[in-house]
XYZ file of C-alpha atoms in Angstrom:
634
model
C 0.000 0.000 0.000
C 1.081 3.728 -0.843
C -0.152 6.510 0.815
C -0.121 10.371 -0.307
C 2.367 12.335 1.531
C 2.592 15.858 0.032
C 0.660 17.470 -2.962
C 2.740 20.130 -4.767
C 0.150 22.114 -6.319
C -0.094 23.800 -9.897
C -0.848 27.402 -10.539
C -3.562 28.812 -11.761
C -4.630 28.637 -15.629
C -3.850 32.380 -16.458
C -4.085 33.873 -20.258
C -2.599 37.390 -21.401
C -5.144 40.069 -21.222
C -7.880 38.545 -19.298
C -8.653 38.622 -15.659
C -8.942 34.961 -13.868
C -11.801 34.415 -11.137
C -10.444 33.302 -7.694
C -13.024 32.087 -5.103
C -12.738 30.803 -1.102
C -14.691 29.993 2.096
C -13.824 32.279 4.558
C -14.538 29.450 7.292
C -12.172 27.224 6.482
C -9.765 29.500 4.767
C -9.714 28.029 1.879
C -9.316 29.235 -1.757
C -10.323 27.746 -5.188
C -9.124 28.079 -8.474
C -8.411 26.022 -11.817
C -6.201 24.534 -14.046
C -6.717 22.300 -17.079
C -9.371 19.908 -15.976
C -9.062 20.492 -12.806
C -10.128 22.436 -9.636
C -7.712 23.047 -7.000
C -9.109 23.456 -2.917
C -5.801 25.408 -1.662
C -5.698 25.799 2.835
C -4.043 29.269 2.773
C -2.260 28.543 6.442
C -1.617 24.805 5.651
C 0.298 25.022 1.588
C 0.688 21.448 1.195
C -3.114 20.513 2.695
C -4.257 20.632 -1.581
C -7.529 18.748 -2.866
C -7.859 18.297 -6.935
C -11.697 17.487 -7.871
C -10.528 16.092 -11.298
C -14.029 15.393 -12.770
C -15.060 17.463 -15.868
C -14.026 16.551 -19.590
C -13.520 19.871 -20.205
C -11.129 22.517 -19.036
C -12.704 24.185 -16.157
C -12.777 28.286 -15.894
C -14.295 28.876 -12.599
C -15.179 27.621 -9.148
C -17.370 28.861 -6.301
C -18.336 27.271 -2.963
C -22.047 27.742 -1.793
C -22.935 30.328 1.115
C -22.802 27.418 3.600
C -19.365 26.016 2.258
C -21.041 22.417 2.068
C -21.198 22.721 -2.114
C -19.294 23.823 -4.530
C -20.064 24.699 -8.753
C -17.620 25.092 -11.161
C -18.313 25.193 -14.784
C -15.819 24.896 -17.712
C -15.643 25.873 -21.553
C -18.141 23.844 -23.109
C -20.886 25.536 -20.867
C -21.472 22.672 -18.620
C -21.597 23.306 -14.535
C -21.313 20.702 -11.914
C -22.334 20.994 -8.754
C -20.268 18.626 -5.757
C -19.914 18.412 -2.368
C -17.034 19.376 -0.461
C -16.962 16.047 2.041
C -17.652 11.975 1.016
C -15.108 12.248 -2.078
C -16.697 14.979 -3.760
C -20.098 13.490 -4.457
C -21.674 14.925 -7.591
C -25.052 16.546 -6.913
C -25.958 17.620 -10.006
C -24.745 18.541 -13.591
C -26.161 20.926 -15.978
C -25.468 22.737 -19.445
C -26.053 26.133 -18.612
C -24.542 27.986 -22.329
C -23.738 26.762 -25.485
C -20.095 28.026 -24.958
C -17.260 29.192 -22.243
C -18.630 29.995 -19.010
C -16.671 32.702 -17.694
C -18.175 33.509 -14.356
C -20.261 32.238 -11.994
C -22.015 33.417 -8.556
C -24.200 31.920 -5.809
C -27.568 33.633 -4.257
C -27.303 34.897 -0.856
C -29.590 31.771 0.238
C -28.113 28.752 -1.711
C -31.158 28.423 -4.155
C -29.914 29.966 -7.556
C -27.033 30.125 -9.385
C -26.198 32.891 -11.851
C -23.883 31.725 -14.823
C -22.047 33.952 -18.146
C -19.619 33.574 -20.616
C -19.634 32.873 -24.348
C -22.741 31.439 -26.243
C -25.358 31.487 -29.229
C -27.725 34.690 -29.762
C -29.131 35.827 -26.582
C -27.657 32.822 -24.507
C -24.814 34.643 -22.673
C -25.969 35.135 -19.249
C -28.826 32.518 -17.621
C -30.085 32.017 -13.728
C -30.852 28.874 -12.434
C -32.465 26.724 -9.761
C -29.145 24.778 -8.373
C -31.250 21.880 -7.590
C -33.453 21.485 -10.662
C -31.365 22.933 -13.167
C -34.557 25.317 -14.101
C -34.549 28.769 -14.993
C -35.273 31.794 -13.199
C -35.322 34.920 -15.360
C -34.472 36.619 -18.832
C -31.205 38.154 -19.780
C -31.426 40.077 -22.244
C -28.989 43.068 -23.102
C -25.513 41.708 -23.843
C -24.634 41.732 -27.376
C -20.506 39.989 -26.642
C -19.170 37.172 -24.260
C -20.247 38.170 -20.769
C -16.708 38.195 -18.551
C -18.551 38.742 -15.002
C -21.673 38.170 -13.009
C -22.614 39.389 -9.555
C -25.443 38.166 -7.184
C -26.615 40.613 -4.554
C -26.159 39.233 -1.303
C -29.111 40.795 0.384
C -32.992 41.339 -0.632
C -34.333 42.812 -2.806
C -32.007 40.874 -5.143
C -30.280 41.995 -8.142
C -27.999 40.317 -10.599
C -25.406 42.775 -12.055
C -23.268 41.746 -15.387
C -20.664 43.084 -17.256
C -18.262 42.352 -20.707
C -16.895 43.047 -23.792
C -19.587 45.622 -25.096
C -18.517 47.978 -22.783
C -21.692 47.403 -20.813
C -22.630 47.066 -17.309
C -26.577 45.247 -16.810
C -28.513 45.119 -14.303
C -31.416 42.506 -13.235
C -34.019 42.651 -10.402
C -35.770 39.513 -9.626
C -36.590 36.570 -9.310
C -37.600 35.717 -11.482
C -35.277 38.334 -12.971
C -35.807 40.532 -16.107
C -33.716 43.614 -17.770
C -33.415 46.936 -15.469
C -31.159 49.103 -16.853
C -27.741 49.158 -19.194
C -24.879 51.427 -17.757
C -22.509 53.113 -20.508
C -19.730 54.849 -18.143
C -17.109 52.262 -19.317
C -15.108 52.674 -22.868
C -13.517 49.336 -23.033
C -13.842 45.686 -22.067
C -15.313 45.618 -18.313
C -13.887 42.601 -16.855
C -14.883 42.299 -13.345
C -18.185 43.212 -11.677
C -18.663 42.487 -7.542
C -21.356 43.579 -4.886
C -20.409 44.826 -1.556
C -20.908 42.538 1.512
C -23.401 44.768 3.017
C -25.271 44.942 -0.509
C -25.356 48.720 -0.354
C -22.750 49.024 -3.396
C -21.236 47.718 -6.963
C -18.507 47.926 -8.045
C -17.156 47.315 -11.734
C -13.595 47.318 -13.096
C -12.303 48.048 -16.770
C -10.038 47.899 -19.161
C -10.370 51.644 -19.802
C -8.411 51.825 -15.936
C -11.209 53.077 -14.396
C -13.018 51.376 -11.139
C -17.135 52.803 -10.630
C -19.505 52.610 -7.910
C -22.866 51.953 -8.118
C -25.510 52.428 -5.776
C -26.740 48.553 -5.339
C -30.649 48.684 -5.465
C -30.801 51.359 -8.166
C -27.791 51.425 -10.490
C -27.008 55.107 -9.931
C -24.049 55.960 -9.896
C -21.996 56.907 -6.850
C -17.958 57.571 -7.684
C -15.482 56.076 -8.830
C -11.528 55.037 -8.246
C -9.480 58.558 -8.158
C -7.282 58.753 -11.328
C -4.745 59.958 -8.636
C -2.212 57.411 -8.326
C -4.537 55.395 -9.907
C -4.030 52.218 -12.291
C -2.076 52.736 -15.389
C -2.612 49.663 -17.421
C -6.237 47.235 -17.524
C -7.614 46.728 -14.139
C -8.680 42.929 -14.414
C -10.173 41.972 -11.193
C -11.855 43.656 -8.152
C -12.369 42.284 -4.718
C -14.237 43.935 -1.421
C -12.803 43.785 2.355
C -15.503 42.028 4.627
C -16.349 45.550 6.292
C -17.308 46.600 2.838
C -15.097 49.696 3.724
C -11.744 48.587 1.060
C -11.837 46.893 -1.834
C -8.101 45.350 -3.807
C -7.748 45.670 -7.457
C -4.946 44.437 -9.741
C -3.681 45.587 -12.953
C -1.949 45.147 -16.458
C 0.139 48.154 -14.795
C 1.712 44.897 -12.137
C 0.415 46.765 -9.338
C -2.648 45.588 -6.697
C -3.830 48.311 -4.702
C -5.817 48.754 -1.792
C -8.861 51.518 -2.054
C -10.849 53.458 0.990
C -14.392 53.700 -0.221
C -16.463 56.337 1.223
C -19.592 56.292 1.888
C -20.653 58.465 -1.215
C -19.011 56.235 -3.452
C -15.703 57.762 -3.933
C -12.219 55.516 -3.662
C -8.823 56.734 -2.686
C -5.580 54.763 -2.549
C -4.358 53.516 0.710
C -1.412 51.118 -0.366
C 0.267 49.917 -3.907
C 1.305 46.579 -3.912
C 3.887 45.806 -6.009
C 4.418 42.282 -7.329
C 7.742 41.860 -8.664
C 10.625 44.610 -9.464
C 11.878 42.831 -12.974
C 9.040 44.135 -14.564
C 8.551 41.073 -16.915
C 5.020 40.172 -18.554
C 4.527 37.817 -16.418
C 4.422 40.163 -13.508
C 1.238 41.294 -14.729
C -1.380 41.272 -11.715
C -4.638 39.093 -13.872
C -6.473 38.170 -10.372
C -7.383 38.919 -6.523
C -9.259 38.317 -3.236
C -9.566 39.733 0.075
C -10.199 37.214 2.667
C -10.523 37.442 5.894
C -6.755 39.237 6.506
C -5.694 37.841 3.519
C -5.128 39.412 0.418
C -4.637 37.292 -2.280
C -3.276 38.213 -5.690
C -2.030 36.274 -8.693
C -0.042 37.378 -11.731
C 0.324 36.089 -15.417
C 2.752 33.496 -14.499
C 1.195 31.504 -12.026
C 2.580 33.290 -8.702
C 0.462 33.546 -5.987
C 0.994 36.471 -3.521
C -0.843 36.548 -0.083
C -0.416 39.743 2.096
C -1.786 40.976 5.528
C -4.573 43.632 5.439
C -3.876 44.629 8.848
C -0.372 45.340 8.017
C 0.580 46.180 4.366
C 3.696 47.525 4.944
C 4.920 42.889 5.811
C 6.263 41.392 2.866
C 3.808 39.204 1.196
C 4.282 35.530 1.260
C 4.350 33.813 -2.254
C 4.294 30.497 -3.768
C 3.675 29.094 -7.467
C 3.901 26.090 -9.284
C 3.022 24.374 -13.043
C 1.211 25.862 -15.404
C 2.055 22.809 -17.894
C 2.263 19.403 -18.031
C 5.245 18.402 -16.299
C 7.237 16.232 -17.790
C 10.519 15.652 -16.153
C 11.537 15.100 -12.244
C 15.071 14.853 -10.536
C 16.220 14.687 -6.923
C 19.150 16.325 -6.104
C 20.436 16.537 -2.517
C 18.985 17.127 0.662
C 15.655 16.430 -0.562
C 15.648 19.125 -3.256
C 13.945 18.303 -6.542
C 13.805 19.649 -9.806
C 10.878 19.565 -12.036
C 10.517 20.737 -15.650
C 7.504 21.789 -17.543
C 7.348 21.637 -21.863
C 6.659 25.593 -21.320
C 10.298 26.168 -19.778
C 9.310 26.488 -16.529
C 12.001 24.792 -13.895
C 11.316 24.720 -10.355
C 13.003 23.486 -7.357
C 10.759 21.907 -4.435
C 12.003 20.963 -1.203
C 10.389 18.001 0.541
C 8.168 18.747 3.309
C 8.442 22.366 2.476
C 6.931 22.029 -1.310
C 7.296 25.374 -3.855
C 11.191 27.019 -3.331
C 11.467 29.381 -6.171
C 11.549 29.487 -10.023
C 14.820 28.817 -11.588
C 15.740 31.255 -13.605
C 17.381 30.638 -16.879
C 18.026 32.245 -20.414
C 17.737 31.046 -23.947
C 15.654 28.257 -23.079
C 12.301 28.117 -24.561
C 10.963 25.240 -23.970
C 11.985 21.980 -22.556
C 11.569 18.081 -23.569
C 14.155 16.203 -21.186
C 15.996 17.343 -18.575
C 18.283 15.779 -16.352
C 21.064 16.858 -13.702
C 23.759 16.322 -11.238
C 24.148 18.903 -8.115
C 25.931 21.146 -10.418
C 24.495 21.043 -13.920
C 21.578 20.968 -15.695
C 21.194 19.655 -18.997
C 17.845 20.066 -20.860
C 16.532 19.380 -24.758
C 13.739 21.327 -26.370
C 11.779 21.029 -30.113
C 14.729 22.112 -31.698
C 18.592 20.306 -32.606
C 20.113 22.187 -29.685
C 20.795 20.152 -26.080
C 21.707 23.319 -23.388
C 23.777 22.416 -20.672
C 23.577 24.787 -17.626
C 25.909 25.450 -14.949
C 23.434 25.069 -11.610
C 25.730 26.130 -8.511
C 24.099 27.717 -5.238
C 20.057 27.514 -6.765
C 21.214 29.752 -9.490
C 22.368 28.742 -13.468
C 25.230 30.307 -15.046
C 25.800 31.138 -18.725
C 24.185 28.063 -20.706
C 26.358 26.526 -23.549
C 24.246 25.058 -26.196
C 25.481 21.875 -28.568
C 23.465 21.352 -32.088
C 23.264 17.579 -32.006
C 21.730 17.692 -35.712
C 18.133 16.730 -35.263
C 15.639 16.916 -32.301
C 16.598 15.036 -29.145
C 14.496 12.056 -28.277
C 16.345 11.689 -24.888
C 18.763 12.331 -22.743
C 20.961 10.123 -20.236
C 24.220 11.981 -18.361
C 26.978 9.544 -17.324
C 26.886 10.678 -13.617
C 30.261 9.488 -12.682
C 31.915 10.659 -15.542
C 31.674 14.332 -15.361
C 30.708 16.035 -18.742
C 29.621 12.916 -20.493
C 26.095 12.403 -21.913
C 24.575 10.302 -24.666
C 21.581 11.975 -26.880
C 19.352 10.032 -29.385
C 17.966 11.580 -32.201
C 15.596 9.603 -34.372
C 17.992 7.568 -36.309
C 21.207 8.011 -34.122
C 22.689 9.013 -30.927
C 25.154 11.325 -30.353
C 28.043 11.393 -27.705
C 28.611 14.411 -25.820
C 31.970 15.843 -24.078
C 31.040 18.930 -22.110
C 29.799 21.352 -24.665
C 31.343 19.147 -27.751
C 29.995 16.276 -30.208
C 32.466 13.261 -29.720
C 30.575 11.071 -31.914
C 27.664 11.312 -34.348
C 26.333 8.160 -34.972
C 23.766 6.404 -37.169
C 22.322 3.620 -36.175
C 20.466 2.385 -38.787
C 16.974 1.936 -36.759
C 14.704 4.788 -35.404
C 16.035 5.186 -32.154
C 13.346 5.652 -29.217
C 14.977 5.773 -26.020
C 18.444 5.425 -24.529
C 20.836 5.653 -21.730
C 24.208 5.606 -20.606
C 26.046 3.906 -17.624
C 27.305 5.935 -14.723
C 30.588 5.405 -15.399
C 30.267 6.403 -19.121
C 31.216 2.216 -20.060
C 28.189 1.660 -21.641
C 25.343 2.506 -23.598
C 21.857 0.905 -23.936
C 19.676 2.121 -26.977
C 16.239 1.328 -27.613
C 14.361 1.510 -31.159
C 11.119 1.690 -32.500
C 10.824 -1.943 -32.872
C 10.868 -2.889 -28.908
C 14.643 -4.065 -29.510
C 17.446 -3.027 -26.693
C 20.796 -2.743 -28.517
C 23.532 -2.790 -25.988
C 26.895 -1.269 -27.044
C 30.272 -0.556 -25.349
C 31.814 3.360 -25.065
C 35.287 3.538 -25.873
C 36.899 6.830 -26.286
C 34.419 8.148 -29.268
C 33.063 4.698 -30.118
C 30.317 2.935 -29.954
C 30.479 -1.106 -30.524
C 27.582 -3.215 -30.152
C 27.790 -6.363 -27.589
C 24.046 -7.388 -27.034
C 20.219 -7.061 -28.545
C 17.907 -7.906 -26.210
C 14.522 -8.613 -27.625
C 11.503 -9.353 -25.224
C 9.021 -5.399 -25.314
C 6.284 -5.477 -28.497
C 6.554 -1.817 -28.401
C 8.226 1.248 -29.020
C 10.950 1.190 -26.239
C 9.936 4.539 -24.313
C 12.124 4.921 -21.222
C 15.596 3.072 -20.052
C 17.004 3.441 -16.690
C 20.280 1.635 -14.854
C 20.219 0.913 -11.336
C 21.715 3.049 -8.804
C 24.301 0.001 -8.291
C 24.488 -0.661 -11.745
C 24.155 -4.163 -11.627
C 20.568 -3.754 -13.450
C 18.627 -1.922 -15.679
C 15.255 -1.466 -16.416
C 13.489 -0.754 -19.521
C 9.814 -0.326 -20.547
C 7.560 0.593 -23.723
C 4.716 2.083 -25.646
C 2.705 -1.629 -25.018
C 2.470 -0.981 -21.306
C 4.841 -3.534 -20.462
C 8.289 -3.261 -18.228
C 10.956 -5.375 -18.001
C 13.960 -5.687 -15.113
C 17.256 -7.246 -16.530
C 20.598 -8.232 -15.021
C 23.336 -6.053 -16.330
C 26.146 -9.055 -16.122
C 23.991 -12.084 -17.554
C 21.831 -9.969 -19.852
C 18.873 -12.247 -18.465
C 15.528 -11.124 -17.045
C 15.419 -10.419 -13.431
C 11.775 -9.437 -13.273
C 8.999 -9.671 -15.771
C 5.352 -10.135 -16.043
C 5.396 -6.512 -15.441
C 2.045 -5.739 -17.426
C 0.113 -4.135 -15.214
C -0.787 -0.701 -17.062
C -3.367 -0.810 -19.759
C -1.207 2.313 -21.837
C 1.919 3.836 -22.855
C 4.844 3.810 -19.852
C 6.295 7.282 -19.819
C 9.123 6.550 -17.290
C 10.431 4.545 -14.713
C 12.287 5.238 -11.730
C 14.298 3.180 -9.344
C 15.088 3.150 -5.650
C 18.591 4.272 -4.007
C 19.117 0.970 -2.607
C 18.078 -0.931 -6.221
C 15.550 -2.774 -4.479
C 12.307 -0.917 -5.616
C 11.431 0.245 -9.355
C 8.188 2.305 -9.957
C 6.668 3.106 -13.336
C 4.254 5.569 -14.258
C 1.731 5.403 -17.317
C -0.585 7.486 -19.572
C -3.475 5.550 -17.473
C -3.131 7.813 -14.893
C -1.136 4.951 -12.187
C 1.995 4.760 -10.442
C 2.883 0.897 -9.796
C 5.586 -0.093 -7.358
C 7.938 -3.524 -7.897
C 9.753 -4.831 -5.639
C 12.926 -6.622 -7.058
C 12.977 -10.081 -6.003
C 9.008 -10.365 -5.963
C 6.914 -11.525 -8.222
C 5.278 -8.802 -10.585
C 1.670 -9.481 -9.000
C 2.467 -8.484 -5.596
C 2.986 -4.734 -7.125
C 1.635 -1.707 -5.179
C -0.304 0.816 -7.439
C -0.977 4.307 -6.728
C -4.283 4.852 -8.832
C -5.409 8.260 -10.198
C -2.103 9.426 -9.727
C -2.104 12.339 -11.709
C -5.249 13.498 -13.994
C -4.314 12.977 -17.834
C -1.198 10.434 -17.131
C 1.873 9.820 -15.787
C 5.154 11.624 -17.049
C 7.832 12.298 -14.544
C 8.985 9.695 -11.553
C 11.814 9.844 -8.944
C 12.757 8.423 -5.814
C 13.599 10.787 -2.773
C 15.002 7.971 -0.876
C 14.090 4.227 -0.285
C 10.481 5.239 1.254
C 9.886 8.455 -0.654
C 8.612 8.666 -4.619
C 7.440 11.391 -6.456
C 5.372 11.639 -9.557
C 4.194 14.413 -11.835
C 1.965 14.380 -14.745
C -0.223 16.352 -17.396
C -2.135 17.720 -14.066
C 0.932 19.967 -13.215
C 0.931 18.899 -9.967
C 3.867 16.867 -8.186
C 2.877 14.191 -5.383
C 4.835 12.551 -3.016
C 3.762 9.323 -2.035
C 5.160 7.210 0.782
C 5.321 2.933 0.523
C 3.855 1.987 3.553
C 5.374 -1.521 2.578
C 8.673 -0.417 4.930
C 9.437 -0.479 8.181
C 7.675 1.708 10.159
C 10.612 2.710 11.700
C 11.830 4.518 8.717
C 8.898 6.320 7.978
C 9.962 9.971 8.812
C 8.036 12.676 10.497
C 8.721 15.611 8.217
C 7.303 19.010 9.531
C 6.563 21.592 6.948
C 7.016 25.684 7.058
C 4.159 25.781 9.198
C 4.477 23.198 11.456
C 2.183 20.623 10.489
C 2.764 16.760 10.505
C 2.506 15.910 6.796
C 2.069 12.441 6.895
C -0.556 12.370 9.369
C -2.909 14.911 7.481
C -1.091 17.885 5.820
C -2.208 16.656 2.200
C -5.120 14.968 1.058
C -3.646 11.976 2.937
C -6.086 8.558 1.843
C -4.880 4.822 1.169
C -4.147 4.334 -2.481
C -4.254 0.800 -3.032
């Protein structure tokens, strides 16, 4: 049996020049947002306590828990909202299609009954109000002529539903059942966020035209607005109120988030500019926000997430990130430090127990399709002929060197004991590498899938298209064939030696995975057909005794060498979308990572439980005994 130790979350979904929708439950301080498929329950004073509800077939845009934090809805691109529960495994209560597009926003009545949905659609069909537990609607909404971006519900009676999007427009709906008010034309660009106050005396809507107005709730009229005076210079994409209804936070193209006193006739005033980052990259750009409780919560374009005090602004916020991509590569260096690698070329370093330790920052590298290192390089392959390897000393990369191995990598093995050595296979060849220079260019004459060299840079294992293993010696700039091994009926897809090097396993497109003995060239474990799809990589154990595999179905499966195949552990519903990246912290420890973007640590409760570690994290919490979604995988 395995049991989840540690989620390391991904960011949220973001997208250049439109706002993203954060949501939470002040009660259990919790926050929601998305990514891909999936919808990510983050504890804001427990990081590593992260639940994924994993359930639509669509990416998902948007999340909200009920009033009474018992439900929650979220809704995705193809216009479809579910509605689940937040206990018993996320039991689906019901499912509806709400529009015939993107759902962009969604709110909650002030009583639980209705649900208020907008986004992209057909005709008319851009905003629609519902019954959450019949699915039927309350109301008309007619008005919007372009994709609706936000939706408000007024939290006290009379009710009124207040929209807003890309025709400049800001509606407003009294009901239920609700019909058409009145259309307000202050705003001369796309409005992108609309929100009541808590008391329900006030709206407020946000623009692209940098302006912020307030709106008297009931009526529409208008109060003030945001002063221009140290106001926003660039889009302001999101809006959020303080509880007291006295503040509200906005962010910005500009990279700022500020903090506005609203009067009581409507008129805002800045208190305190948050700044997000001092680079002033694009991806510093501020595209979401809430205020809850003392937290204020912003998130910029690249996935950071930024949580400061409202009772003292002048603290430095505390941040964290993570994936925004599938990630596809994993290494453990040290100390229980890890690297992980996203196709985007995104690399981040965790540290167990700890999680999210900072991006690390790199030039020329685009994008990334291997990567592998050693404490003090990295070396990495992208969609192009170039392999990049990077000097890593300290958390930090130096100048990268860059080698143009003649056609795109297919994979990449270093020789870890021979410093500066590393073998590259192309689609018909592999090439040897010596620090930044080709030793040897080399065609095979078979499309090469997979390969890897030993640690001591003695020899070289390459597997082709046609499930063969060809096994040659490295001599100087030579390559001379000893062995074929022939036992996969696929596409070999991943080769790894043994930390002791007296094995190696390999394993292929046909779901099957094979453990042979280096010396004898014999299987030492087979029968190892337990996925039902591709293997994407294998990973063994310090002490050689365990190797894991992970699969496009989703599973992590454990072997233990010496055992027969059958009495594997599996780790189901590892990662939404499959399996891509494995590694072993130490002999109890492995981590995955998949098309999900999130990294898991899972511990093999097959050991002693003397070994089984107590790790405490930043804030103090035991996470094996409950800091992450901790539930027998069997």
């Amino acid at each position: 049996m395995a049991q989840l130790s540690e989620t390391y979350a991904c960011a949220p979904t973001t997208e250049r020049g439109r706002g993203i929708l954060i949501a939470g439950d002040p009660k259990t301080n919790s926050i929601l947002y998305c990514n891909g498929r999936s919808v990510l329950i983050r504890y804001l004073d427990r990081p590593l306590h992260v639940q994924v509800y994993g359930e639509h077939g669509y990416p998902v845009t948007v999340a909200r828990y009920s009033p009474n934090g018992e439900w929650i809805a979220s809704a995705d691109v193809s216009g479809t909202v579910r509605i689940w529960g937040t206990h018993n495994e996320f039991v689906l209560k019901k499912e509806f299609k709400v529009l015939s597009g993107r759902i962009d926003d969604l709110q909650w009545s002030p009583d639980g009954m209705r649900i208020v949905a907008c986004g992209d659609g057909k005709g008319k069909s851009l905003v629609r109000a519902f019954m959450w537990d019949s699915g039927s609607t309350v109301g008309d909404f007619d008005g919007h002529s372009r994709r609706v971006l936000s939706c408000a519900f007024k939290p006290t009676r009379p009710f009124r539903i207040v929209t807003c999007g890309e025709d400049f427009l800001v509606n407003l709906y009294e009901g239920p059942p609700f019909k058409f008010k009145l259309s307000i034309r202050d705003h001369s660009n796309f409005v992108n966020c609309v929100r009541f106050s808590p008391d329900g005396n006030k709206f407020i809507s946000v623009s692209s035209d940098k302006k912020g107005l307030i709106y008297e709730a009931k009526t529409g009229d208008k109060m003030g607005e945001l002063s221009s005076e140290d106001g926003h210079t660039g889009s302001i994409y999101a809006v959020s109120w303080s509880p007291d209804s006295k503040q509200v936070l906005t962010v910005s193209a500009d990279k700022s988030a500020k903090v506005w006193e609203i009067s009581e006739d409507g008129s805002g005033k800045v208190v305190k500019t948050l700044v997000s980052s001092e680079t002033g990259a694009v991806e510093d750009m501020l595209v979401g926000c809430l205020w809850q409780n003392d937290h204020l919560i912003t998130v910029s374009l690249g996935g950071i997430i930024n949580i400061s005090s409202a009772s003292d602004l002048d603290k430095a916020p505390f941040s964290f990130s993570g994936h925004m991509k599938n990630v596809t590569t994993l290494t453990v260096l040290k100390n229980s430090q890890m690297l992980s690698s996203s196709y985007d070329g995104i690399i981040i370093k965790w540290i167990q127990g700890l999680g999210y330790s900072g991006k690390i920052k790199h030039k020329d590298i685009a994008q990334i399709k291997c990567l592998v290192a050693v404490e003090e390089e990295i070396v990495t392959s992208g969609f192009d002929n170039k392999v990049w390897r990077v000097p890593f000393r300290n958390g930090e990369c130096g100048d990268a060197e860059h080698v143009d191995v003649g056609s795109q990598p297919k994979d990449v093995s270093l020789a870890i004991s021979s410093p500066g050595l590393a073998l590259v296979s192309t689609d018909s060849g592999v090439a040897l590498l010596n620090g930044a220079k080709v030793v040897s260019n080399l065609n095979l004459g078979f499309p090469v899938s997979a390969c890897a060299i030993a640690p001591d840079g003695s020899e070289a294992i390459v597997g082709g298209q046609d499930g063969k293993l060809h096994i040659y010696s490295v001599s100087g700039d030579t390559l001379k064939e000893e062995a074929v091994l022939e036992k996969h009926r696929g596409a070999i897809t991943v080769i790894e030696y043994s930390p002791d090097v007296s094995m190696f396993a390999s394993a292929d497109g046909f779901h099957e995975s094979v453990v042979w003995d280096r010396a004898s060239k014999e299987v030492k474990l087979n029968n190892m057909l337990f996925h039902t799809a591709r293997l994407n990589c294998l990973a063994w154990s310090p002490n050689s005794t365990l190797v894991a595999t992970g699969s496009l179905d989703t599973c992590v499966i454990i072997y233990e060498i010496g055992k027969p195949a059958s009495s594997r552990i599996t780790v189901k519903h590892a990662h939404l979308g499959g399996v891509y990246g494995l590694a072993f912290i130490d002999d109890l420890n492995v981590v995955s990572s998949g098309e999900d973007a999130c990294i898991r640590d899972n511990v093999h409760c097959a050991m002693e439980p003397s070994k089984r570690l107590t790790r405490e994290n930043s804030y103090g919490l035991d996470c094996i005994n409950g800091c992450a979604d901790h539930r027998s995988l069997e």
